[in-house]
Short mmCIF file of C-alpha atoms in Angstrom, two decimals:
data_model
loop_
_atom_site.label_atom_id
_atom_site.label_comp_id
_atom_site.label_asym_id
_atom_site.label_seq_id
_atom_site.Cartn_x
_atom_site.Cartn_y
_atom_site.Cartn_z
CA MET A 39 111.00 127.09 49.49
CA LEU A 40 110.50 130.44 51.01
CA TRP A 41 106.93 129.34 52.43
CA ARG A 42 108.58 126.28 53.97
CA VAL A 43 110.74 128.47 56.20
CA ALA A 44 107.69 130.21 56.53
CA VAL A 45 105.92 127.84 58.35
CA LEU A 46 108.69 126.45 60.25
CA LEU A 47 109.34 129.84 61.68
CA VAL A 48 105.71 130.22 62.77
CA ALA A 49 105.20 126.77 64.28
CA THR A 50 108.34 127.26 66.29
CA ALA A 51 107.03 130.69 67.24
CA VAL A 52 103.96 129.46 68.24
CA LEU A 53 105.23 126.55 70.42
CA GLY A 54 107.52 128.77 72.14
CA ALA A 55 104.98 131.06 72.86
CA ALA A 56 102.64 127.89 74.45
CA THR A 57 105.64 126.93 76.38
CA LEU A 58 106.11 130.17 77.91
CA ALA A 59 102.53 130.48 78.67
CA LEU A 60 102.42 127.16 80.40
CA TRP A 61 105.74 127.93 82.25
CA ALA A 62 104.38 131.70 83.36
CA THR A 63 100.66 129.70 84.48
CA GLY A 64 102.23 127.02 86.93
CA GLY A 65 102.79 124.34 84.10
CA LEU A 66 100.75 121.18 84.01
CA ALA A 67 99.54 119.60 87.36
CA ARG A 68 100.97 116.47 88.53
CA ALA A 69 98.81 113.47 87.00
CA ASP A 70 99.43 111.33 90.18
CA ALA A 71 98.86 113.42 92.82
CA THR A 72 97.14 111.98 95.82
CA PRO A 73 93.69 112.70 96.49
CA GLU A 74 93.40 114.00 99.93
CA LYS A 75 90.35 112.86 101.57
CA GLU A 76 88.47 114.69 104.78
CA PRO A 77 87.07 112.55 107.78
CA GLY A 78 83.81 111.49 106.63
CA ASP A 79 84.46 111.29 102.86
CA THR A 80 84.38 107.90 101.36
CA VAL A 81 86.97 105.95 99.55
CA ARG A 82 86.19 103.60 96.89
CA THR A 83 88.56 101.29 95.44
CA ALA A 84 87.88 98.02 93.50
CA MET A 85 88.01 96.00 96.90
CA TYR A 86 86.01 97.82 99.20
CA THR A 87 84.01 101.04 99.80
CA LEU A 88 84.87 102.66 102.98
CA THR A 89 83.88 106.03 105.04
CA PRO A 90 85.98 106.68 107.83
CA HIS A 91 84.27 108.54 110.34
CA LYS A 92 86.73 109.03 113.53
CA ALA A 93 89.73 107.94 115.08
CA GLU A 94 90.98 107.17 118.72
CA PHE A 95 92.77 105.64 120.75
CA VAL A 96 91.73 102.68 122.81
CA SER A 97 92.46 99.69 125.21
CA ASP A 98 92.42 96.32 123.70
CA ASP A 99 91.44 93.05 124.64
CA SER A 100 94.82 92.79 126.16
CA GLY A 101 94.84 95.77 128.05
CA LEU A 102 97.09 97.28 125.48
CA THR A 103 96.44 101.03 123.72
CA ALA A 104 95.43 100.23 120.26
CA LEU A 105 94.11 102.34 117.23
CA GLN A 106 90.72 102.46 116.75
CA VAL A 107 88.69 103.62 113.27
CA ARG A 108 85.51 103.77 113.34
CA ALA A 109 83.65 103.68 109.72
CA ASP A 110 81.13 102.53 107.25
CA LEU A 111 82.28 99.44 105.33
CA VAL A 112 80.96 97.47 102.28
CA SER A 113 83.20 94.93 100.43
CA ASN A 114 83.08 95.30 96.42
CA ASP A 115 83.42 91.70 96.20
CA THR A 116 80.91 89.06 95.24
CA GLU A 117 83.02 86.47 98.17
CA PRO A 118 83.69 86.82 101.27
CA LEU A 119 86.66 89.17 101.98
CA PRO A 120 89.36 88.18 104.54
CA VAL A 121 89.94 90.78 107.24
CA GLY A 122 93.62 90.04 106.60
CA SER A 123 93.53 91.36 102.77
CA LEU A 124 92.10 94.70 104.25
CA ASP A 125 95.33 94.91 106.62
CA LEU A 126 97.66 94.73 103.38
CA VAL A 127 96.07 97.63 101.38
CA ILE A 128 95.13 100.19 104.18
CA ASP A 129 98.36 101.80 105.63
CA VAL A 130 98.38 103.49 109.11
CA GLY A 131 101.24 106.15 109.67
CA PHE A 132 101.79 108.66 112.51
CA PRO A 133 103.25 111.85 111.56
CA SER A 134 105.95 111.57 114.61
CA GLY A 135 106.69 107.83 112.84
CA ARG A 136 107.32 106.83 116.75
CA ILE A 137 104.44 104.41 116.28
CA ASP A 138 103.92 101.26 113.90
CA ALA A 139 100.72 99.70 113.40
CA SER A 140 100.63 96.00 113.41
CA ALA A 141 97.61 93.53 112.83
CA LEU A 142 94.25 94.71 112.32
CA SER A 143 91.22 93.68 113.86
CA VAL A 144 87.44 94.16 112.81
CA LYS A 145 84.32 94.36 114.77
CA TYR A 146 80.74 95.18 114.12
CA VAL A 147 79.11 98.01 115.83
CA ARG A 148 75.94 95.89 116.24
CA HIS A 149 77.52 92.97 117.74
CA PRO A 150 80.77 94.14 119.35
CA ASP A 151 81.24 90.79 120.93
CA GLY A 152 82.15 88.81 117.87
CA LEU A 153 85.26 89.09 115.86
CA VAL A 154 84.84 89.06 112.06
CA PHE A 155 87.15 87.35 110.16
CA ASP A 156 85.40 87.71 106.64
CA ILE A 157 83.43 90.90 105.31
CA GLN A 158 80.48 89.40 103.51
CA PRO A 159 79.52 90.88 100.18
CA ASP A 160 76.86 93.22 99.63
CA MET A 161 76.26 94.03 103.50
CA ARG A 162 77.23 97.59 104.41
CA GLU A 163 78.01 97.57 107.98
CA GLU A 164 79.35 100.42 110.99
CA VAL A 165 82.83 98.80 111.76
CA LEU A 166 85.28 99.07 114.59
CA MET A 167 88.65 98.61 112.88
CA THR A 168 91.26 98.35 115.72
CA TRP A 169 95.20 98.18 114.75
CA SER A 170 97.27 97.20 117.51
CA LEU A 171 100.66 99.61 118.05
CA ARG A 172 104.01 98.78 118.59
CA LYS A 173 106.95 101.18 119.27
CA ALA A 174 108.69 101.91 115.77
CA GLU A 175 111.90 100.28 115.69
CA GLY A 176 114.86 103.14 115.28
CA GLY A 177 111.99 105.45 115.00
CA ASP A 178 113.99 107.66 117.98
CA GLY A 179 117.63 107.02 116.78
CA GLN A 180 118.13 105.57 120.21
CA GLU A 181 118.52 101.88 118.39
CA GLN A 182 121.42 103.05 116.21
CA GLN A 183 124.83 101.22 117.14
CA GLY A 184 127.91 103.77 117.48
CA ASP A 185 130.16 101.85 115.74
CA SER A 186 131.39 104.09 112.87
CA ASP A 187 134.20 101.69 111.78
CA ASN A 188 131.78 98.89 110.35
CA PRO A 189 130.34 100.19 107.02
CA LEU A 190 127.47 97.45 107.50
CA ALA A 191 126.20 98.96 110.63
CA GLY A 192 122.72 99.83 110.96
CA LEU A 193 122.02 98.06 107.38
CA GLY A 194 120.30 95.07 109.32
CA GLY A 195 123.27 92.61 108.52
CA GLU A 196 124.68 91.74 112.05
CA PRO A 197 123.18 88.96 113.94
CA ASP A 198 121.26 89.91 116.90
CA GLN A 199 123.29 89.58 120.51
CA GLY A 200 122.51 86.36 121.95
CA ASP A 201 120.23 83.46 120.93
CA PRO A 202 118.45 84.47 117.71
CA PHE A 203 115.42 82.00 118.58
CA ASP A 204 114.72 83.95 122.01
CA PHE A 205 111.44 82.22 123.01
CA ASP A 206 111.23 84.80 125.91
CA SER A 207 111.00 87.75 123.98
CA LEU A 208 108.56 85.81 121.34
CA MET A 209 106.06 85.15 124.68
CA GLU A 210 106.86 88.46 126.17
CA LYS A 211 103.74 90.78 126.47
CA PRO A 212 104.54 93.75 124.04
CA GLU A 213 105.34 97.30 125.47
CA ASP A 214 102.35 99.45 125.60
CA VAL A 215 102.64 102.99 123.58
CA ALA A 216 100.19 104.73 125.86
CA PRO A 217 103.45 107.30 126.77
CA LEU A 218 103.98 107.90 122.73
CA ALA A 219 100.29 107.97 121.97
CA GLU A 220 99.64 111.03 124.08
CA LYS A 221 101.64 113.15 122.00
CA GLU A 222 99.95 111.97 118.54
CA ASP A 223 97.30 114.49 117.44
CA GLU A 224 96.67 112.84 114.34
CA VAL A 225 96.93 109.61 112.05
CA THR A 226 97.27 109.12 108.64
CA LEU A 227 95.57 106.24 106.69
CA THR A 228 96.73 105.75 102.94
CA PHE A 229 94.50 103.57 101.02
CA SER A 230 96.16 101.69 98.05
CA GLU A 231 94.09 100.87 94.88
CA THR A 232 93.64 97.31 94.92
CA GLU A 233 93.51 94.24 92.01
CA PHE A 234 92.39 90.96 92.40
CA SER A 235 95.56 89.06 90.94
CA PRO A 236 97.80 85.83 91.50
CA GLY A 237 100.89 86.37 93.54
CA PHE A 238 104.39 85.93 92.26
CA THR A 239 105.49 82.73 94.24
CA ASP A 240 102.06 81.94 95.57
CA GLN A 241 100.07 81.70 92.40
CA SER A 242 96.46 81.79 93.94
CA LYS A 243 94.49 84.71 93.32
CA SER A 244 94.00 86.86 96.23
CA TRP A 245 93.45 90.93 96.83
CA LYS A 246 96.72 92.75 96.47
CA SER A 247 97.73 96.73 96.39
CA THR A 248 98.99 97.97 93.15
CA ASP A 249 101.92 100.68 93.51
CA GLN A 250 98.89 103.65 93.13
CA VAL A 251 97.50 105.40 96.06
CA ALA A 252 93.52 105.91 95.93
CA ALA A 253 93.41 108.07 98.54
CA GLU A 254 94.75 109.42 101.63
CA MET A 255 93.58 110.72 105.00
CA SER A 256 94.34 112.06 108.21
CA LEU A 257 92.14 111.84 111.19
CA PRO A 258 92.20 113.78 114.32
CA LEU A 259 93.14 111.58 117.83
CA GLY A 260 90.98 111.45 120.36
CA GLN A 261 91.75 109.62 123.62
CA GLY A 262 88.84 106.52 124.12
CA MET B 139 111.24 71.30 44.61
CA SER B 140 112.14 74.97 43.80
CA PRO B 141 114.61 76.90 46.56
CA PHE B 142 111.27 79.35 47.08
CA ALA B 143 108.99 76.56 47.70
CA ARG B 144 111.21 74.81 50.01
CA SER B 145 111.78 78.04 52.13
CA ALA B 146 107.66 78.82 51.99
CA LEU B 147 107.03 75.28 53.07
CA THR B 148 109.34 75.97 56.04
CA THR B 149 108.14 79.31 56.86
CA PHE B 150 104.52 77.57 57.16
CA ALA B 151 105.65 75.06 59.02
CA THR B 152 107.10 77.22 61.47
CA LEU B 153 104.36 79.48 61.78
CA THR B 154 102.19 76.71 62.46
CA LEU B 155 104.18 75.14 65.17
CA LEU B 156 104.37 78.67 66.84
CA THR B 157 100.62 79.14 67.10
CA LEU B 158 100.13 75.34 68.11
CA ILE B 159 102.46 76.00 71.12
CA VAL B 160 100.79 79.58 71.86
CA ALA B 161 97.92 77.45 71.72
CA ALA B 162 98.69 74.61 73.46
CA GLN B 163 100.02 76.96 76.47
CA SER B 164 96.90 78.89 77.09
CA LEU B 165 95.45 75.70 77.82
CA VAL B 166 97.59 75.05 80.93
CA PRO B 167 95.12 75.89 83.63
CA GLU B 168 96.28 78.61 86.09
CA GLU B 169 97.46 77.56 89.70
CA THR B 170 94.14 78.35 91.22
CA LEU B 171 92.21 76.52 89.19
CA ALA B 172 94.67 73.34 88.93
CA THR B 173 94.55 73.35 92.87
CA GLU B 174 90.91 73.97 93.69
CA PRO B 175 88.87 71.59 95.84
CA ILE B 176 87.01 68.73 94.40
CA PRO B 177 83.70 69.23 94.15
CA HIS B 178 81.20 66.13 94.66
CA SER B 179 77.27 67.38 93.83
CA GLY B 180 74.17 66.49 95.57
CA GLU B 181 70.57 67.11 96.69
CA MET B 182 69.24 67.88 99.88
CA GLY B 183 68.10 65.29 101.91
CA GLU B 184 70.18 62.68 100.06
CA PRO B 185 73.49 61.25 101.39
CA LEU B 186 76.22 62.58 99.30
CA ASP B 187 79.64 60.99 99.20
CA ALA B 188 82.46 63.39 98.85
CA ARG B 189 85.16 60.54 98.93
CA ARG B 190 86.81 61.99 102.25
CA PHE B 191 83.45 62.53 103.85
CA THR B 192 79.65 61.58 103.78
CA VAL B 193 77.35 64.74 104.34
CA THR B 194 73.68 64.69 104.24
CA VAL B 195 71.57 68.54 105.06
CA GLU B 196 68.63 67.39 106.72
CA LYS B 197 66.64 70.65 106.91
CA VAL B 198 67.49 74.63 106.13
CA GLU B 199 65.68 77.14 108.36
CA PHE B 200 65.48 80.70 108.33
CA ALA B 201 65.84 83.01 111.73
CA GLU B 202 65.60 86.43 112.70
CA THR B 203 68.00 85.64 115.50
CA VAL B 204 70.61 83.00 116.67
CA THR B 205 71.79 81.91 119.97
CA ASP B 206 74.23 79.22 121.48
CA GLU B 207 72.54 76.69 123.12
CA GLY B 208 74.73 76.09 126.00
CA GLY B 209 74.80 74.23 129.61
CA PHE B 210 74.02 77.22 131.36
CA GLY B 211 71.68 78.52 129.49
CA PRO B 212 71.50 80.27 125.87
CA SER B 213 73.79 83.01 125.42
CA GLU B 214 72.70 86.32 124.17
CA ALA B 215 70.54 86.18 120.70
CA ILE B 216 72.26 87.93 117.72
CA GLU B 217 70.26 89.59 115.30
CA ALA B 218 70.73 89.18 111.64
CA HIS B 219 71.48 91.88 109.51
CA GLY B 220 69.23 90.64 107.06
CA VAL B 221 68.41 86.83 107.62
CA TRP B 222 69.99 84.05 109.50
CA VAL B 223 69.78 80.64 107.09
CA VAL B 224 70.35 77.77 109.26
CA ALA B 225 71.21 74.57 107.91
CA THR B 226 71.15 71.10 110.08
CA LEU B 227 73.46 68.57 108.41
CA GLU B 228 75.22 65.10 109.25
CA ILE B 229 78.96 64.36 108.59
CA THR B 230 80.61 61.20 109.00
CA ALA B 231 84.32 61.14 108.21
CA ALA B 232 85.59 58.28 105.88
CA THR B 233 89.30 57.82 106.82
CA ALA B 234 90.35 60.34 109.07
CA PRO B 235 89.72 62.97 111.72
CA LEU B 236 88.55 65.76 110.15
CA PRO B 237 88.84 68.70 112.58
CA ASN B 238 88.73 71.58 109.89
CA VAL B 239 84.81 72.06 108.83
CA ASP B 240 84.21 75.17 106.53
CA ALA B 241 81.08 75.94 104.68
CA GLU B 242 80.00 78.33 102.22
CA LEU B 243 76.45 79.68 100.65
CA VAL B 244 76.88 80.01 96.93
CA MET B 245 73.90 82.05 95.69
CA GLY B 246 72.39 81.38 92.15
CA ASP B 247 73.75 84.80 90.92
CA GLY B 248 77.11 84.08 92.12
CA TYR B 249 77.28 85.88 95.65
CA VAL B 250 79.01 83.95 97.71
CA TYR B 251 78.66 83.91 101.81
CA ALA B 252 80.84 82.32 104.46
CA ALA B 253 79.39 80.80 107.69
CA SER B 254 79.31 82.78 110.80
CA THR B 255 81.96 82.66 112.96
CA TRP B 256 79.68 84.44 115.66
CA VAL B 257 77.72 81.45 117.04
CA ASN B 258 80.58 78.91 118.61
CA ASN B 259 78.17 75.74 118.32
CA GLY B 260 78.27 76.00 114.61
CA LEU B 261 79.75 72.75 112.82
CA ASN B 262 82.23 75.29 111.50
CA GLY B 263 83.25 76.23 115.16
CA GLY B 264 86.13 73.24 115.86
CA SER B 265 83.90 72.04 118.88
CA SER B 266 82.94 69.03 116.27
CA ARG B 267 85.67 66.82 114.98
CA PRO B 268 84.19 64.35 112.86
CA VAL B 269 86.19 60.99 113.09
CA PRO B 270 85.64 58.00 110.95
CA GLY B 271 82.67 56.11 110.90
CA ILE B 272 80.89 58.28 113.67
CA PRO B 273 78.40 60.57 111.98
CA VAL B 274 78.20 64.00 113.51
CA THR B 275 74.86 66.32 113.54
CA GLY B 276 74.93 69.64 113.65
CA LYS B 277 74.29 73.16 112.53
CA LEU B 278 76.01 75.79 110.29
CA VAL B 279 74.35 79.46 110.27
CA PHE B 280 74.91 81.95 107.35
CA GLU B 281 73.92 85.82 107.85
CA VAL B 282 72.62 86.79 104.19
CA PRO B 283 70.70 89.81 103.24
CA GLU B 284 66.99 88.43 102.43
CA ASP B 285 67.44 89.84 98.46
CA ARG B 286 70.29 87.68 98.10
CA VAL B 287 69.21 84.88 99.12
CA THR B 288 68.36 83.04 95.13
CA ASP B 289 68.83 79.03 94.81
CA PRO B 290 71.26 78.76 97.26
CA THR B 291 73.75 75.62 97.24
CA LEU B 292 75.84 74.64 100.18
CA GLN B 293 79.35 73.91 99.77
CA VAL B 294 80.78 71.99 102.75
CA SER B 295 84.32 70.88 103.48
CA ALA B 296 86.15 69.03 106.16
CA ARG B 297 89.61 68.51 105.79
CA THR B 298 92.57 67.46 107.81
CA SER B 299 94.61 70.69 107.93
CA ILE B 300 93.42 74.09 107.18
CA ASP B 301 95.15 73.98 103.65
CA GLU B 302 91.98 73.80 101.10
CA ARG B 303 94.10 73.17 97.92
CA LEU B 304 92.62 69.69 96.52
CA SER B 305 90.64 68.95 99.62
CA ALA B 306 87.05 67.08 98.95
CA ARG B 307 84.13 69.57 98.69
CA ALA B 308 80.19 68.62 98.93
CA ASP B 309 78.06 70.96 97.10
CA ILE B 310 74.84 70.58 98.27
CA HIS B 311 71.77 72.03 96.09
CA LEU B 312 69.33 73.19 98.73
CA GLY B 313 66.39 73.58 96.12
CA LEU B 314 65.45 76.99 97.35
CA ASP B 315 63.71 79.31 94.81
CA GLY B 316 60.60 80.81 93.72
CA GLU B 317 57.43 81.32 95.75
CA GLN B 318 58.01 78.64 98.27
CA LEU B 319 61.46 80.36 99.07
CA ASP B 320 59.66 83.82 98.98
CA ARG B 321 57.08 82.53 101.69
CA ARG B 322 59.84 81.24 103.92
CA LEU B 323 61.93 84.03 104.05
CA ALA B 324 58.82 86.07 104.96
CA GLN B 325 58.04 84.33 107.70
CA PRO B 326 61.38 83.67 109.71
CA GLN B 327 61.48 81.73 112.88
CA LYS B 328 62.04 84.38 115.88
CA ARG B 329 64.78 82.30 117.12
CA ILE B 330 67.11 79.35 116.53
CA ALA B 331 69.35 78.09 119.50
CA VAL B 332 72.04 76.06 118.14
CA PRO B 333 73.16 72.87 119.90
CA ALA B 334 76.51 71.99 120.09
CA PRO B 335 77.13 69.24 117.30
CA THR B 336 76.37 65.54 118.62
CA GLN B 337 77.61 62.08 117.68
CA THR B 338 74.61 60.41 116.24
CA SER B 339 75.83 56.92 115.81
#
């Protein structure tokens, strides 16, 4: 009976000492820490392998300021990879939050006249990835309505003023973000882990991002 | 029958039925498989009836560069990162105009290459619009790394809309492999000018 109590006491003492030592040395490292990468580092996911080199603001085909990232890209699929699905798994963020990136288009440095719709398998390419940019909605707080009596204010539940099908605004040339772009000095690319899986409503299989982040990379910005 | 034997029989029957239900459920094809384009197989040089259209692959060539052959002279030559595989084929729509022509080159090892959109005159470029009864002849170009060209099958799809689910697809085995393929890959043509698709009634 006595030896049982002794074993219990020793075990408690050892566990307690181990916990204290762990606490004193800063605890366990977070398992899900996002790997930070530097420009020129290679990001590898199930879908693609990408080495971004530099980022700059350029003037796109419609004369608007766009973000262009020069990188080496190779698809890890054995079938053509639609550029649209690449757009879904790479997130572009500006630290100020004043600019949002929208559609991605890809061109190859060796033939800059031709738009690329599919990344073909087993072909390493030097690519120009161009994201069109627009002003972030409500990014600078000026868009908020001052209606404090309405508990739903700012939740997006209110109808827009005027005609909901405003074709003029659809046809309108988007506002150039050049004045905002001047104040940005870096851009952060977040690369999601990817999986080839069926969708929820659309059951056909395609490349999708998972909840996990494969890497994050901040690139300094130059003016093109 | 004793009560024990009866309940044993009931348990056995229930488990058997549950197993059969799970087995039957696993046989239901998934959405992608159930709505795949419907393939029709054939060989190079022979007319292949894919129900919605008929296609004949006349020849396959290899080239270092391709250009668009236009009314104002050829456009700038585009060099291949690998080799250009250029297929010449004739398509005839069966019952309805088929404005969406698309093609892929499926290699023997499973690698798939989509037809290039850099050549505007390609059959997949939207300038061709096969209408019923009038054959259209044109080219499809593919950019492929040389060492990936192995026993390719050309999959041609011509549709009324961009939706490819349950559409007709022609799979033409090009019969390119072995020494003959290596010889042809080693001596590609300098340049192939791709003319706009023409009606060849």
